[in-house]
Amino acid sequence: MPADDDMVDFDGFQNLRLLSLACSDLTGQIPVWLSKLKNLEILFLATIDLSKNNIVGDTPTDIDQLQLLYKLVLDSNNFSGVIPDQISNLKSLEVLKLSMNHLSRIMPSSLASLNFLKEFNVSYNNLEGPIPTGTQLQSFNAFAFEGNPELCGAPLPNKCGPCKGIDADIKNNKDVDNGLHQLLWFHIFTTLGFIVGFWGVWFCNY
């Protein structure tokens, strides 16, 4: 994709409401100028469609500057990294499609705050962990989440098991507690032994 920031200075961008570059064989990364449109007083950008290209890299974290954005379609590309938490700041967002990329790790829990979503799809990525609980996300069909073997929780049929990290922390805390108890009893018995021994010597001498 063109990376020249100067292109946003054209008059045509001032009233831009729809940007669709789907099926254009685009390569490279999402350019910085896309998230700078608001700073250039282009306030009515409502739709971004970059689907079915070959765009790589992380999804832009400063996408939340486009507060009037209601449709973000980035499916069928080669995006990697995590789903940026900043997407949850797009309070007007109604359509979010991130399927068929290489997004990984845990879905941000803040996605549950997107209350106006009508279409949502993160299928066929490498996401893992529990789907954030929230009325909006649980209302979508399981197809919107399929193709992520390590993803769990409603609306998927596979339930989430106990969190290994939490289990490990609990076990560590128990080990620490057991160690403290053993240390405490050691000092108690040592002190009692000293007292008994002291009085035994005293009685023998007097």
XYZ file of C-alpha atoms in Angstrom:
206
model
C 0.000 0.000 0.000
C 1.231 3.559 -0.638
C 3.006 4.911 2.420
C 3.287 8.571 1.418
C 1.708 10.737 4.130
C 1.342 13.618 1.672
C -1.464 11.849 -0.168
C -3.931 12.734 2.594
C -3.468 16.420 1.804
C -5.537 16.116 -1.356
C -8.893 17.883 -1.252
C -10.685 14.649 -2.102
C -9.843 13.211 1.308
C -11.631 16.001 3.165
C -15.079 14.506 2.606
C -14.066 10.843 2.451
C -16.787 8.571 3.812
C -15.927 5.205 2.277
C -12.557 3.586 1.611
C -12.739 0.182 -0.073
C -9.597 -1.446 -1.412
C -10.838 -5.023 -1.313
C -9.469 -7.592 -3.789
C -6.755 -5.203 -4.992
C -3.701 -7.450 -4.525
C -2.267 -4.955 -2.064
C 0.892 -5.937 -0.223
C 2.977 -4.477 2.560
C 1.692 -2.967 5.780
C -1.164 -0.609 6.591
C 0.270 2.895 6.135
C 0.478 5.389 8.972
C -1.578 7.992 7.122
C -4.701 5.870 7.464
C -4.871 6.537 11.178
C -3.952 10.213 10.730
C -7.075 11.117 8.824
C -8.783 12.532 11.871
C -5.871 14.861 12.542
C -6.360 16.249 9.058
C -10.004 17.025 9.844
C -11.325 14.157 7.756
C -14.039 13.378 10.265
C -16.516 11.319 8.284
C -14.532 8.224 7.426
C -17.065 5.513 8.146
C -15.956 2.353 6.360
C -12.600 0.673 5.776
C -12.515 -2.473 3.654
C -9.074 -3.968 3.008
C -10.187 -7.571 2.709
C -8.720 -10.212 0.395
C -5.319 -8.647 -0.119
C -1.881 -9.649 1.087
C -1.342 -7.025 3.763
C 1.112 -8.054 6.473
C 2.179 -6.818 9.878
C 0.208 -5.933 12.979
C -3.238 -4.414 12.949
C -2.833 -0.670 13.629
C -3.087 0.247 17.312
C -4.012 3.873 16.594
C -7.136 2.908 14.662
C -9.178 4.243 17.594
C -8.576 7.780 16.344
C -11.300 7.173 13.759
C -14.158 7.568 16.206
C -16.895 7.579 13.551
C -15.739 4.314 12.022
C -18.583 1.814 11.969
C -17.226 -0.852 9.608
C -13.748 -2.373 9.723
C -13.117 -5.282 7.357
C -9.582 -6.720 7.372
C -10.310 -10.375 6.673
C -8.337 -12.638 4.307
C -4.963 -10.951 4.681
C -1.746 -11.837 6.498
C -2.123 -9.723 9.614
C -0.226 -11.066 12.607
C 0.209 -10.179 16.246
C -2.670 -9.565 18.617
C -6.069 -7.965 18.226
C -5.351 -4.419 19.442
C -7.167 -3.448 22.611
C -7.754 -0.005 21.073
C -10.457 -1.405 18.786
C -12.777 -1.409 21.793
C -12.615 2.405 21.781
C -14.501 2.509 18.467
C -17.900 2.970 20.054
C -19.676 3.375 16.697
C -18.353 0.086 15.326
C -21.068 -2.194 13.936
C -19.018 -4.515 11.707
C -15.665 -6.075 12.654
C -14.234 -8.778 10.401
C -10.739 -10.081 11.150
C -11.088 -13.656 9.922
C -8.503 -15.659 7.960
C -5.377 -13.895 9.180
C -2.600 -14.920 11.572
C -3.784 -13.105 14.673
C -2.711 -14.845 17.849
C -2.835 -14.919 21.627
C -5.780 -13.987 23.831
C -8.688 -11.859 22.655
C -8.770 -8.569 24.631
C -11.534 -8.608 27.235
C -12.414 -5.037 26.288
C -14.075 -6.322 23.094
C -17.065 -7.175 25.265
C -17.725 -3.428 25.567
C -18.585 -3.125 21.850
C -22.337 -3.039 22.294
C -23.437 -2.164 18.762
C -21.822 -4.968 16.772
C -24.080 -6.485 14.132
C -21.400 -8.501 12.323
C -18.334 -10.031 13.947
C -15.868 -12.640 12.711
C -12.437 -13.690 13.991
C -12.503 -17.221 12.578
C -9.428 -19.027 11.241
C -6.713 -17.255 13.152
C -4.465 -18.502 15.955
C -6.399 -17.057 18.865
C -6.387 -18.831 22.209
C -7.919 -18.724 25.643
C -11.457 -17.789 26.676
C -13.779 -15.689 24.547
C -14.464 -12.493 26.538
C -17.775 -12.781 28.306
C -20.331 -10.211 27.256
C -23.829 -10.255 25.862
C -22.704 -9.003 22.469
C -19.985 -11.560 21.707
C -21.957 -14.519 23.014
C -24.842 -13.621 20.710
C -22.868 -14.461 17.565
C -22.834 -17.873 15.932
C -19.979 -20.250 16.724
C -18.906 -19.948 13.078
C -17.586 -16.471 13.911
C -14.943 -18.055 16.169
C -14.199 -21.416 14.522
C -10.767 -22.315 13.171
C -9.039 -21.250 16.406
C -8.297 -24.622 18.078
C -7.121 -23.067 21.354
C -10.103 -20.720 21.688
C -12.785 -21.743 24.179
C -15.992 -20.665 25.836
C -19.454 -19.714 24.589
C -20.644 -19.720 21.874
C -18.086 -22.445 21.025
C -18.994 -25.938 22.257
C -15.612 -26.535 23.906
C -15.507 -25.268 27.468
C -12.501 -23.565 28.985
C -10.475 -25.649 31.411
C -8.806 -24.253 34.527
C -6.253 -21.591 33.823
C -2.787 -23.072 34.156
C -1.348 -19.745 35.181
C -3.864 -19.330 37.988
C -3.411 -22.933 39.099
C 0.327 -22.434 39.222
C -0.086 -19.283 41.312
C -2.404 -21.094 43.728
C 0.062 -23.981 44.066
C 2.930 -21.553 44.634
C 0.942 -19.740 47.308
C 0.162 -23.053 49.039
C 3.836 -24.014 48.921
C 4.763 -20.667 50.457
C 2.124 -21.072 53.181
C 3.320 -24.606 53.958
C 6.882 -23.362 54.139
C 5.906 -20.562 56.529
C 3.975 -22.967 58.748
C 6.914 -25.363 58.901
C 9.262 -22.507 59.739
C 6.905 -21.259 62.461
C 6.637 -24.690 64.113
C 10.406 -25.088 63.895
C 10.891 -21.881 65.895
C 8.202 -22.890 68.393
C 9.771 -26.302 69.057
C 13.245 -24.760 69.223
C 12.066 -22.209 71.770
C 10.244 -24.841 73.845
C 13.300 -27.066 73.748
C 15.458 -24.215 74.983
C 13.041 -23.416 77.825
C 12.713 -27.050 78.924
C 16.460 -27.529 78.775
C 17.098 -24.318 80.715
C 14.694 -25.231 83.524
C 16.066 -28.771 83.648
C 19.602 -27.462 84.176
C 18.373 -24.920 86.742
C 16.546 -27.554 88.820
C 19.551 -29.859 88.752
C 21.847 -27.126 90.003
C 19.509 -25.736 92.645
